[in-house]
Short mmCIF file of N, CA, C and O in Angstrom, two decimals:
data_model
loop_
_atom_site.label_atom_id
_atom_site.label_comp_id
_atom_site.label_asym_id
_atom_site.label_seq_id
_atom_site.Cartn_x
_atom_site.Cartn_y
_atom_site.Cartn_z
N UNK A 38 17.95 170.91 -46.93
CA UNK A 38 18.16 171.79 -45.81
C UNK A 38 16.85 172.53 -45.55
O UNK A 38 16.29 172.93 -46.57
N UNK A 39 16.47 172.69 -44.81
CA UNK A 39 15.15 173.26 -44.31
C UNK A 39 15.23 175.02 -44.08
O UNK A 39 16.23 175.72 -43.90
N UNK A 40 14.13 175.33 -44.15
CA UNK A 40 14.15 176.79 -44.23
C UNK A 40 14.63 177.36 -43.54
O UNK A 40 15.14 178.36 -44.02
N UNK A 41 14.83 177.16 -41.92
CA UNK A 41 15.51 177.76 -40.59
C UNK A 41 17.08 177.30 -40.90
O UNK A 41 18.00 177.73 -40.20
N UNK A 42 17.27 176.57 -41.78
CA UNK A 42 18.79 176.34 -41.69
C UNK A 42 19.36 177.65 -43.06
O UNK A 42 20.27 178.47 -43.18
N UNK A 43 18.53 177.31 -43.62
CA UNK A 43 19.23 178.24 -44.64
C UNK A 43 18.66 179.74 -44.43
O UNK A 43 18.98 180.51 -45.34
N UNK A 44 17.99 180.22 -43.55
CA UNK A 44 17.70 181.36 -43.30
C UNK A 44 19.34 182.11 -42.39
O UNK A 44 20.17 182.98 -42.63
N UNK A 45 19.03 181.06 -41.23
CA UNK A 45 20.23 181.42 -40.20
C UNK A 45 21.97 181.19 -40.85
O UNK A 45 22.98 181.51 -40.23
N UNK A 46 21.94 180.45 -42.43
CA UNK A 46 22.71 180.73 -42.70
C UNK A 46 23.61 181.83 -43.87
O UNK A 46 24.78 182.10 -44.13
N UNK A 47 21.89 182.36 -44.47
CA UNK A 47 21.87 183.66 -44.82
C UNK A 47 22.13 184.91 -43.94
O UNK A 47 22.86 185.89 -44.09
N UNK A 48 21.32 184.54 -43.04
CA UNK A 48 22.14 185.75 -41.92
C UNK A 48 23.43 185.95 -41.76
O UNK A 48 24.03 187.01 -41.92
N UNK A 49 23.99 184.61 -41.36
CA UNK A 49 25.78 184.43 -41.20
C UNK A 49 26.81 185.27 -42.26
O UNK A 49 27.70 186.10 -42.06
N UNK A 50 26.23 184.66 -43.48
CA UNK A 50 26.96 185.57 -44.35
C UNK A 50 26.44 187.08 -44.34
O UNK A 50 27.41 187.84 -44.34
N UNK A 51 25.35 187.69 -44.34
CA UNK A 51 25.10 188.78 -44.38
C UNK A 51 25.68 189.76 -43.42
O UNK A 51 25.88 190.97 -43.45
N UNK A 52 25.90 188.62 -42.37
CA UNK A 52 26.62 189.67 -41.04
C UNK A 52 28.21 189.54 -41.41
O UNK A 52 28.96 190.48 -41.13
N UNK A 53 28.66 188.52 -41.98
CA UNK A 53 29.98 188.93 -42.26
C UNK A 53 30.73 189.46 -43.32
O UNK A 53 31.92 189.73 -43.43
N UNK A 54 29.45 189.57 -44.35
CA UNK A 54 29.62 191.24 -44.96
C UNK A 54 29.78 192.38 -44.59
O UNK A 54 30.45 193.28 -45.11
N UNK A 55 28.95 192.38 -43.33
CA UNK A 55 28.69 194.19 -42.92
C UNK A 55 29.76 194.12 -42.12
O UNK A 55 30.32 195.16 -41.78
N UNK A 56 30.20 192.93 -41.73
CA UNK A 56 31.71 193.35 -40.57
C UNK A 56 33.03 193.55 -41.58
O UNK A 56 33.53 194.68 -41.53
N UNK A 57 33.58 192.73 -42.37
CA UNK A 57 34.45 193.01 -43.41
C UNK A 57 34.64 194.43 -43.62
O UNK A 57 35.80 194.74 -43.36
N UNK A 58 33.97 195.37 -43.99
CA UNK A 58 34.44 196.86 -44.01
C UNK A 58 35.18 197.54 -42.83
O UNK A 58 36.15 198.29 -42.94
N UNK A 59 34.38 197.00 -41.30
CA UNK A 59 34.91 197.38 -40.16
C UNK A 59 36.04 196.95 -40.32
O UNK A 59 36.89 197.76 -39.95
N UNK A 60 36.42 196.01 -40.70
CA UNK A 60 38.16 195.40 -40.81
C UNK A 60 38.92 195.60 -41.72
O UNK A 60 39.56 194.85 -42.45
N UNK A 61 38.77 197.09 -41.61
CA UNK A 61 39.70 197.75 -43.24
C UNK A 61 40.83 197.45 -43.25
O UNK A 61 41.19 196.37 -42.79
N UNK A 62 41.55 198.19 -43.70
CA UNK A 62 43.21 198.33 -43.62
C UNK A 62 43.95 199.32 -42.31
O UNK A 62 45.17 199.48 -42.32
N UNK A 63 43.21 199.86 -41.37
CA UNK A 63 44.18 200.33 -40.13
C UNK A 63 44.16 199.22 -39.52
O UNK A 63 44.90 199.25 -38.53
N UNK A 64 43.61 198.16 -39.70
CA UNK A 64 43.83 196.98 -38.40
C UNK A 64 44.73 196.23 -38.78
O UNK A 64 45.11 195.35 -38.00
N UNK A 65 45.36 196.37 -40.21
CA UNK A 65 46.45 195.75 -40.81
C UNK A 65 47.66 196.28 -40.54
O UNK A 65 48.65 195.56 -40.63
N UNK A 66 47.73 197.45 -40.22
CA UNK A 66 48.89 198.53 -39.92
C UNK A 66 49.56 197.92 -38.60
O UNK A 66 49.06 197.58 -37.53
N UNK A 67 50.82 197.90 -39.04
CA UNK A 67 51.44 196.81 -37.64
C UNK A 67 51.80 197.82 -36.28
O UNK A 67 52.06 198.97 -36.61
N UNK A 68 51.83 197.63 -35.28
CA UNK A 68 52.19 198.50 -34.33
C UNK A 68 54.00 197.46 -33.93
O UNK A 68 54.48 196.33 -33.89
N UNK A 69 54.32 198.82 -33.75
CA UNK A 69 56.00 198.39 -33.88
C UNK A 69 56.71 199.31 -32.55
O UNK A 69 56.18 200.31 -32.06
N UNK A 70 57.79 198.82 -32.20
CA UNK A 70 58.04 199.57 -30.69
C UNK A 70 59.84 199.47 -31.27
O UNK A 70 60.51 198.75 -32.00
N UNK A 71 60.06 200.74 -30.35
CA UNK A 71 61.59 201.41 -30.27
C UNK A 71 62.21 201.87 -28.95
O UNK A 71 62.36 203.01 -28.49
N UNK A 72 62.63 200.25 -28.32
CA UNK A 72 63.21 200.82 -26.87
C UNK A 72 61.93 201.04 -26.14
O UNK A 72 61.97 201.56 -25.03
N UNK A 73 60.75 200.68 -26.69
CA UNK A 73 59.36 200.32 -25.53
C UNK A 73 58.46 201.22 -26.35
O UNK A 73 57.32 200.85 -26.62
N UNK A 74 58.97 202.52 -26.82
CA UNK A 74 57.84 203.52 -27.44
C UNK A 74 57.22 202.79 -28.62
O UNK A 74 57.95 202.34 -29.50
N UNK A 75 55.85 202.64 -28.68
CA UNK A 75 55.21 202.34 -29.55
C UNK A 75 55.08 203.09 -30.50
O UNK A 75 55.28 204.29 -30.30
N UNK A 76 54.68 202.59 -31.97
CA UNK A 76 54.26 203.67 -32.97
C UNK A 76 54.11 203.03 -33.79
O UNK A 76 54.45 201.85 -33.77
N UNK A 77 53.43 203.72 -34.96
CA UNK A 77 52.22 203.29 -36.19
C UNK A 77 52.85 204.07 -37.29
O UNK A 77 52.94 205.28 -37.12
N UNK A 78 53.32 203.54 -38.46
CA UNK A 78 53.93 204.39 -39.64
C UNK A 78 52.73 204.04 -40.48
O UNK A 78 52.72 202.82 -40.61
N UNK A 79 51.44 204.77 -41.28
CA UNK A 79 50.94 204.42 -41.88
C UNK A 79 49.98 205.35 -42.87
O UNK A 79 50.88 205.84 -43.55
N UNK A 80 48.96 205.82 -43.31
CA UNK A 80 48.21 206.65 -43.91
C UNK A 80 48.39 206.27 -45.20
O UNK A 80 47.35 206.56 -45.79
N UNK A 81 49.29 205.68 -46.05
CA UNK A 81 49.73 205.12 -47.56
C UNK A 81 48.45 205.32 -48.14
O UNK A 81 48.54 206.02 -49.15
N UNK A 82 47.26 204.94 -47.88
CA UNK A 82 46.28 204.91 -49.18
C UNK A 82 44.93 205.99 -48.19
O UNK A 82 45.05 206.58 -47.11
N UNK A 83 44.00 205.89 -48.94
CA UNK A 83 42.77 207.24 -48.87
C UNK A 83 42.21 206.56 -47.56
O UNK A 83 42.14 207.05 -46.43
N UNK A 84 41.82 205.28 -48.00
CA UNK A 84 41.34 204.62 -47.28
C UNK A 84 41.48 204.86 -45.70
O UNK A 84 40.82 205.29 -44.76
N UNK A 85 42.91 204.27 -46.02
CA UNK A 85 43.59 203.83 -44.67
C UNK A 85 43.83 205.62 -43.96
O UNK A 85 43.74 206.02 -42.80
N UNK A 86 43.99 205.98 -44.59
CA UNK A 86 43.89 207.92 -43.56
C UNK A 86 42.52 207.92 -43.24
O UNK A 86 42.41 208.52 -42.17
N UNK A 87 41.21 207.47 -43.72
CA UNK A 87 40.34 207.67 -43.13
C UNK A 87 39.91 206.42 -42.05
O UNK A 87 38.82 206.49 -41.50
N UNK A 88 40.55 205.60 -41.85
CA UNK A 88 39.87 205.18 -40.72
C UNK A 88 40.98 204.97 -39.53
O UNK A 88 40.55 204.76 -38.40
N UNK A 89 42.82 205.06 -39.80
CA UNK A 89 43.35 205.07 -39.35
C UNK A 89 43.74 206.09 -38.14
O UNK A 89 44.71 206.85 -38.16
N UNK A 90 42.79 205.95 -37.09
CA UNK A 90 43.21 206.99 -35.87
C UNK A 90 43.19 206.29 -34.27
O UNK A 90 42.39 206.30 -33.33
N UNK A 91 44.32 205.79 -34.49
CA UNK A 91 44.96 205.01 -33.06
C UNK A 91 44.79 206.63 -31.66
O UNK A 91 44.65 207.82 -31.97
N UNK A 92 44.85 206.23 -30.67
CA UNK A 92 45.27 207.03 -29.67
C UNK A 92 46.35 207.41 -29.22
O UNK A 92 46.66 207.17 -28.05
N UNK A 93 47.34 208.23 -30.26
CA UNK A 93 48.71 208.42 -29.87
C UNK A 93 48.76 209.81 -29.27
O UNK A 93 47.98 210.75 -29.38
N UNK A 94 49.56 209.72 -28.80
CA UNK A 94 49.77 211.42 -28.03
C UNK A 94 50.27 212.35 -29.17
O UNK A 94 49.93 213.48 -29.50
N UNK A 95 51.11 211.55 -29.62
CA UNK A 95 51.61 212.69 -31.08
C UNK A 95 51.31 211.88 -32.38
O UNK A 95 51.10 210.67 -32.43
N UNK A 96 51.32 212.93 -33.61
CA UNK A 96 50.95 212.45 -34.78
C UNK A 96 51.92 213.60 -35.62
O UNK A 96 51.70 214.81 -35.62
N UNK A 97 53.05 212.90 -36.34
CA UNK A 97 53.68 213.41 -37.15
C UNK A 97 53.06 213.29 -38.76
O UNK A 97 52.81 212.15 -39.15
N UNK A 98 52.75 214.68 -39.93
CA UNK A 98 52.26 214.46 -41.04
C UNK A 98 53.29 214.44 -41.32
O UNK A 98 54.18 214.65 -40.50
N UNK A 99 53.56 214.08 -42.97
CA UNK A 99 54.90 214.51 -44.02
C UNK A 99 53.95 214.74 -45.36
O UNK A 99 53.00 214.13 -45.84
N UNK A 100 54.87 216.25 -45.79
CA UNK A 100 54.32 216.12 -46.80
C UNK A 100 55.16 217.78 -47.82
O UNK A 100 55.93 218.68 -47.46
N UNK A 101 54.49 217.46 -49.09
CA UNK A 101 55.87 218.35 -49.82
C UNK A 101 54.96 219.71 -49.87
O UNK A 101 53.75 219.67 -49.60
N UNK A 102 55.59 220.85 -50.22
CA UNK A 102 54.55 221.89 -50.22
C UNK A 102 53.92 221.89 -51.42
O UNK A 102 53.13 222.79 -51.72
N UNK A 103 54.14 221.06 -52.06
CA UNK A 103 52.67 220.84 -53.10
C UNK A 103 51.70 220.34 -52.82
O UNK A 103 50.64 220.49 -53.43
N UNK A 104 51.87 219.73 -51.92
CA UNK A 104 50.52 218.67 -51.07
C UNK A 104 50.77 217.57 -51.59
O UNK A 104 49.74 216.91 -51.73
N UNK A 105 51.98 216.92 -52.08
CA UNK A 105 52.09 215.66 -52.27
C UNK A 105 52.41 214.68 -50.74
O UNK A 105 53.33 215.06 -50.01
N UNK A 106 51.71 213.62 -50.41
CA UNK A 106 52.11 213.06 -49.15
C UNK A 106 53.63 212.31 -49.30
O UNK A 106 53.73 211.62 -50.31
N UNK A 107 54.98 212.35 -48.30
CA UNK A 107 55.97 211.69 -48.57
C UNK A 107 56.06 210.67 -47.43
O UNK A 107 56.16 211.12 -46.29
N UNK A 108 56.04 209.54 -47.60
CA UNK A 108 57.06 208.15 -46.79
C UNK A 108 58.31 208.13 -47.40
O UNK A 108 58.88 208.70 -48.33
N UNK A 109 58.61 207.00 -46.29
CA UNK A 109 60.46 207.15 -45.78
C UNK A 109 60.76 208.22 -45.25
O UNK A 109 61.68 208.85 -45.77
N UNK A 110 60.24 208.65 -44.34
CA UNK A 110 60.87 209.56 -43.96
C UNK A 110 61.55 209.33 -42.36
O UNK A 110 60.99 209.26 -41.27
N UNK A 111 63.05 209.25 -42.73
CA UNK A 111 63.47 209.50 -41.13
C UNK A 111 63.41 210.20 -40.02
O UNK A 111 63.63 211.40 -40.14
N UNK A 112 63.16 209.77 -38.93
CA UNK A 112 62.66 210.70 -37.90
C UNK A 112 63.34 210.42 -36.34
O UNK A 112 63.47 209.30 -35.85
N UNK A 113 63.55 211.06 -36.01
CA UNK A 113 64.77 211.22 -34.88
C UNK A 113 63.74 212.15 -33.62
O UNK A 113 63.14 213.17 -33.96
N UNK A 114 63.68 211.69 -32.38
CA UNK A 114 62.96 212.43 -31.48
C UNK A 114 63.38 212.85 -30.08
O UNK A 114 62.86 212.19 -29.18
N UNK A 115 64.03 213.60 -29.80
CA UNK A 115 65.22 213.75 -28.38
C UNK A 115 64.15 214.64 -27.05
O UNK A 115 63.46 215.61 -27.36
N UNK A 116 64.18 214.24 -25.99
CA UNK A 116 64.12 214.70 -24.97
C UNK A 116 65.27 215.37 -24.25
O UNK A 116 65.95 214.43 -23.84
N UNK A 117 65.91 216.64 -23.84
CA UNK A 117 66.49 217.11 -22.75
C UNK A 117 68.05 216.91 -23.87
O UNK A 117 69.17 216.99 -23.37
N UNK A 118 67.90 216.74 -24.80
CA UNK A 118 69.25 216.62 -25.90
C UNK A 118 69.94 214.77 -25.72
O UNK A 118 71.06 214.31 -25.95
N UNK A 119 68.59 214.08 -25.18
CA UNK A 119 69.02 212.61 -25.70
C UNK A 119 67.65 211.66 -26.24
O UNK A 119 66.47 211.66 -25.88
N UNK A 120 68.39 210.85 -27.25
CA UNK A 120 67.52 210.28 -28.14
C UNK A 120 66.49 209.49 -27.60
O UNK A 120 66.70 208.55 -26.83
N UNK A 121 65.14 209.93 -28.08
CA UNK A 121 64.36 208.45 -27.14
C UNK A 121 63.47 207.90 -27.65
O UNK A 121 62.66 207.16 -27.09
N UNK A 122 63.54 208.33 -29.30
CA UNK A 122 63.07 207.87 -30.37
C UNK A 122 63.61 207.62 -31.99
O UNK A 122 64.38 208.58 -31.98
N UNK A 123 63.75 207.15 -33.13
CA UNK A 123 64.18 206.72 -33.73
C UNK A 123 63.45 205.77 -34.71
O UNK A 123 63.46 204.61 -34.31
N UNK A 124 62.85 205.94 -35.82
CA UNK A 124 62.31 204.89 -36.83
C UNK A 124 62.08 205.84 -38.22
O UNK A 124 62.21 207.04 -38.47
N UNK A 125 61.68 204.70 -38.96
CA UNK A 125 61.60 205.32 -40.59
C UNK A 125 59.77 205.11 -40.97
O UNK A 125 58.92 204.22 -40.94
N UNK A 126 59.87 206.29 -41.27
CA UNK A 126 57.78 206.16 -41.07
C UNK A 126 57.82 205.90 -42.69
O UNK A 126 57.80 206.74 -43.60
N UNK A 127 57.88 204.18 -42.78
CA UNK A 127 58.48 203.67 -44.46
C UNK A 127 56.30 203.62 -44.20
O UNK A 127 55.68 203.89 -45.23
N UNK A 128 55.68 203.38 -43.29
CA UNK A 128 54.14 202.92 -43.80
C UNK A 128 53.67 204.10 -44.99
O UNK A 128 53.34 203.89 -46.16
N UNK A 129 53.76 205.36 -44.28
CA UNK A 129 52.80 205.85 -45.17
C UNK A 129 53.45 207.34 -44.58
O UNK A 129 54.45 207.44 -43.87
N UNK A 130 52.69 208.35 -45.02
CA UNK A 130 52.78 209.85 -44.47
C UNK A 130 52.83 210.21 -43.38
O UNK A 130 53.30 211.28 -42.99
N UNK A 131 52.31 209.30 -42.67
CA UNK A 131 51.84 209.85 -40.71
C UNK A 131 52.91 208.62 -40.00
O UNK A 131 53.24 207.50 -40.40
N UNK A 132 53.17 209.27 -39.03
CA UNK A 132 53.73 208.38 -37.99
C UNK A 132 52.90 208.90 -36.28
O UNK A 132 52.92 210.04 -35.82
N UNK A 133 52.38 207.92 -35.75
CA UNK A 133 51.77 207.83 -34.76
C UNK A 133 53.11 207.72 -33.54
O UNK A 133 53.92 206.84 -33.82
N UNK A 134 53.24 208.07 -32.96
CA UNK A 134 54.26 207.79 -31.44
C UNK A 134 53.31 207.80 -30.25
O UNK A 134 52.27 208.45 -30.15
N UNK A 135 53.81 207.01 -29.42
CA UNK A 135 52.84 207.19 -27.58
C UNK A 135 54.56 207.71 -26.90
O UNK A 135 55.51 207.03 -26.50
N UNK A 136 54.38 208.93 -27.00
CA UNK A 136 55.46 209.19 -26.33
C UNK A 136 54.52 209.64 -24.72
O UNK A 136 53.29 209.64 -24.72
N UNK A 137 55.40 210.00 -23.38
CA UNK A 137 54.91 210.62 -22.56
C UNK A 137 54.72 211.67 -22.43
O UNK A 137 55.25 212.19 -23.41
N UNK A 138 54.19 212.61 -21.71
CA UNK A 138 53.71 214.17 -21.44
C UNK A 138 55.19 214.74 -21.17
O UNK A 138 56.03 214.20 -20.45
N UNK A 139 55.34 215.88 -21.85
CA UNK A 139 56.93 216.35 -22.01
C UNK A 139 57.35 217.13 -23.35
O UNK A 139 56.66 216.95 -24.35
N UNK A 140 58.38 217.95 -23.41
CA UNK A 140 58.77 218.21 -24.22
C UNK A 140 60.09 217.52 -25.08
O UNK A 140 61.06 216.87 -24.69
N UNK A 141 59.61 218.02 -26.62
CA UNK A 141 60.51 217.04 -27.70
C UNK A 141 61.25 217.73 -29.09
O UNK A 141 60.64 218.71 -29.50
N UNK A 142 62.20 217.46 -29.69
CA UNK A 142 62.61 217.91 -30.51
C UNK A 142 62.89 216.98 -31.75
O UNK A 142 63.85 216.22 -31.91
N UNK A 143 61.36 217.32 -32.96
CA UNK A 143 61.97 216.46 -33.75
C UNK A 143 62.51 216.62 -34.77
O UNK A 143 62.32 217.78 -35.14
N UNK A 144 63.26 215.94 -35.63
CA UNK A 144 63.86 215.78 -36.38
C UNK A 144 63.84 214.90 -37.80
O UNK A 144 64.53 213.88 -37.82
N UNK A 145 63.13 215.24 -38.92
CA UNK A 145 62.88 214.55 -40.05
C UNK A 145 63.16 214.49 -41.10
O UNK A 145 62.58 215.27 -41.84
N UNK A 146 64.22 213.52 -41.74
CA UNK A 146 64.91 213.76 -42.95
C UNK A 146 64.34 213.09 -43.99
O UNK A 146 64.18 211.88 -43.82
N UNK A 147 63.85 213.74 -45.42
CA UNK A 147 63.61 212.95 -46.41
C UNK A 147 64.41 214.10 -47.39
O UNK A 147 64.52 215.32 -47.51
N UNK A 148 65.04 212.48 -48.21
CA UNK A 148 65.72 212.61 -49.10
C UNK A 148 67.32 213.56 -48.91
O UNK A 148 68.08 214.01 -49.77
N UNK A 149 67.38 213.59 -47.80
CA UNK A 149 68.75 214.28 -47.05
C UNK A 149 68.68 216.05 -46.67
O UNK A 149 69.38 216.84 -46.03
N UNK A 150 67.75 216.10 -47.25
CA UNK A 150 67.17 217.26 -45.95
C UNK A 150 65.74 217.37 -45.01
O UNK A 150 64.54 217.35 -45.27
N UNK A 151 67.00 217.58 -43.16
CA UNK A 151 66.35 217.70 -42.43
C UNK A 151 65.33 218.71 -41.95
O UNK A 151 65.57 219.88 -42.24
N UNK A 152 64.40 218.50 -41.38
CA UNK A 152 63.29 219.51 -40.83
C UNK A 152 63.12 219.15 -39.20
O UNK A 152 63.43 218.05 -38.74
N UNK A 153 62.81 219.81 -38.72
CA UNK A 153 63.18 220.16 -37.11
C UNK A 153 61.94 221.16 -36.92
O UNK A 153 61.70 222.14 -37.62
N UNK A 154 61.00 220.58 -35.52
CA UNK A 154 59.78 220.83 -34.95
C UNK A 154 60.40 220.77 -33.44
O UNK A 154 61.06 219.80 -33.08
N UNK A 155 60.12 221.90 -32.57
CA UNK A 155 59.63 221.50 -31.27
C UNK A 155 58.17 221.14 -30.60
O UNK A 155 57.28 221.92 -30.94
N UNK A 156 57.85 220.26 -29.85
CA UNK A 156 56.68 219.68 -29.65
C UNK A 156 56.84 219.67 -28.20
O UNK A 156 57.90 219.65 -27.58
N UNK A 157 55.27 219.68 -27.61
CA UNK A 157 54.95 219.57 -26.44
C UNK A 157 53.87 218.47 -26.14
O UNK A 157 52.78 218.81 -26.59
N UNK A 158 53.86 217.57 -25.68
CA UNK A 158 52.69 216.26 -25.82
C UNK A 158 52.23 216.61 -24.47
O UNK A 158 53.00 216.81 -23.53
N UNK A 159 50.77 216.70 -24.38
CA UNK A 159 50.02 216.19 -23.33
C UNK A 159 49.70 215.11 -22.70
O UNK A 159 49.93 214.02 -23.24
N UNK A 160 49.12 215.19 -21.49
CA UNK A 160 48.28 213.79 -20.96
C UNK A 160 47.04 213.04 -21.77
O UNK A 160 46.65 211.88 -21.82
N UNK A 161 46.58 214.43 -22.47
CA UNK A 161 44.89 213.64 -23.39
C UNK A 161 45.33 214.51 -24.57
O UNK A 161 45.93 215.59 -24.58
N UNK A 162 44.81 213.66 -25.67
CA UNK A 162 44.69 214.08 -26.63
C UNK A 162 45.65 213.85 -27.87
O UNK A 162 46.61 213.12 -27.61
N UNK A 163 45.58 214.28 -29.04
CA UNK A 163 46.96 213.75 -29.89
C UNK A 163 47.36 215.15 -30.41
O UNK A 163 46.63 215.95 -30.99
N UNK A 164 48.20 215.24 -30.19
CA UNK A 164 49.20 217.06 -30.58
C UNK A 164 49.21 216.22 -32.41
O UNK A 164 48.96 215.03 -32.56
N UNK A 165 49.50 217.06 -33.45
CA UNK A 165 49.41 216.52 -34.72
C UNK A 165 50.69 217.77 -35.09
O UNK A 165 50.51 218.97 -34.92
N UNK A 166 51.55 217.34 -35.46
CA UNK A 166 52.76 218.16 -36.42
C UNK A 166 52.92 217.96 -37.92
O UNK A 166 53.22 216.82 -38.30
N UNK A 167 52.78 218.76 -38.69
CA UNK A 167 53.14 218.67 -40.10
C UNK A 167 54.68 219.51 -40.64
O UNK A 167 54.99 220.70 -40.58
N UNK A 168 55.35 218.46 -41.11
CA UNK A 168 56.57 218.85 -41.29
C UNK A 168 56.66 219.20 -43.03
O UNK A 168 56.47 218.24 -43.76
N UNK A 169 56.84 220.10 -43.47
CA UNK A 169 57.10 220.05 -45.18
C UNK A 169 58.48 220.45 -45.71
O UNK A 169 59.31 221.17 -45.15
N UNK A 170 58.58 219.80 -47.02
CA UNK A 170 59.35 219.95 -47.62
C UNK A 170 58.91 220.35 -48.96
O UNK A 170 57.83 220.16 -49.52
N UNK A 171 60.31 221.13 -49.49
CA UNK A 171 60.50 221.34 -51.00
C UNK A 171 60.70 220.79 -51.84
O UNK A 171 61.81 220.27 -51.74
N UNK A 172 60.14 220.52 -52.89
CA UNK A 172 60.87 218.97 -53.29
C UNK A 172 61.90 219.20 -54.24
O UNK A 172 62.62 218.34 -54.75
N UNK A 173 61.92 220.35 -54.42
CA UNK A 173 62.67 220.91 -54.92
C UNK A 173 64.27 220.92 -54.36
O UNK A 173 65.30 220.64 -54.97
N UNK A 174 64.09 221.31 -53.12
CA UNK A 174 65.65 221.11 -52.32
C UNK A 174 65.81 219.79 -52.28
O UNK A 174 67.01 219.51 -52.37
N UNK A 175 65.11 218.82 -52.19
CA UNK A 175 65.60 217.27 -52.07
C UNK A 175 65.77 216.74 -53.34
O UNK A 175 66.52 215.76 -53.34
N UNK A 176 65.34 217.06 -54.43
CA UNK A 176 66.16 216.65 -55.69
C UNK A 176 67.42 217.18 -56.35
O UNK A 176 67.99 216.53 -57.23
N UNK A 177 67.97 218.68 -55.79
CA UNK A 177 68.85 219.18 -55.85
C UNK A 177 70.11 218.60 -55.28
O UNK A 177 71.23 218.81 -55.75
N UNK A 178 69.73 217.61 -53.90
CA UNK A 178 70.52 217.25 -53.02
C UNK A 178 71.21 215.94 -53.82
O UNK A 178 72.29 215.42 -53.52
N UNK A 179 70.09 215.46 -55.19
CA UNK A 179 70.68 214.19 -56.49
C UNK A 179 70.16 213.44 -55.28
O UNK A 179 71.20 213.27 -54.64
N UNK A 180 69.10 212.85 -54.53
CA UNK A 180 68.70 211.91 -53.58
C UNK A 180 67.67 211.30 -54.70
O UNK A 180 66.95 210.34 -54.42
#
């Protein structure tokens, strides 16, 4: 093989080293829809919270007041007192939604006790809610 071949094919690999990182783990994170609303359940590892930031209008955290992060957490989201959201943010701590500009009431149960946020989403930008729990009350509950 001659020098221009194996140069240009040193390059090849060298460039698809430096791209491999760009293709972490948020591009693995599946986007999943409920009745049309899109959303992203994910943050599970260090990694993936740091590069994982889709353009959602809202961003639900979970997490215990120790600062432990919790998944599974059910989450229920009503407009005007009817449902127009619904999923289990099983990815990771955060759940991403593209809801529309409007007001919302959510609703998040882990381990059988609920927590309840009112939210207001804009046209730009991502509103971010952190919901906590005790973990204390949810092991009491024998969950």
């Amino acid at each position: 093989m001659s020098r221009r071949a194996l140069w240009s094919v040193f390059l090849l690999c060298v460039i698809g080293l430096l791209a491999a990182p760009m293709s972490g783990r948020a591009e693995e994170v599946p986007v999943r829809t409920y009745e049309g609303i899109s959303y992203i359940s994910g943050g599970a590892t260090k990694d993936e919270r740091e590069t994982l930031k889709p353009n959602y209008p809202l961003k639900l955290v979970f997490a215990g007041t120790t600062g432990h992060l919790l998944s599974g957490v059910q989450v229920k989201i009503e407009s005007k007192g009817k449902k127009v959201f619904e999923a289990a943010a099983d990815g990771g701590p955060w759940l991403f939604v593209s809801l529309k500009p409007g007001s919302y009431n959510v609703s998040a149960t882990y381990r059988g006790v609920t927590k309840k946020a009112g939210v207001t989403v804009g046209a730009k930008g991502t509103k971010t809610v952190l919901l906590t729990w005790k973990i204390e009350e949810t092991v009491r509950r024998g969950k």
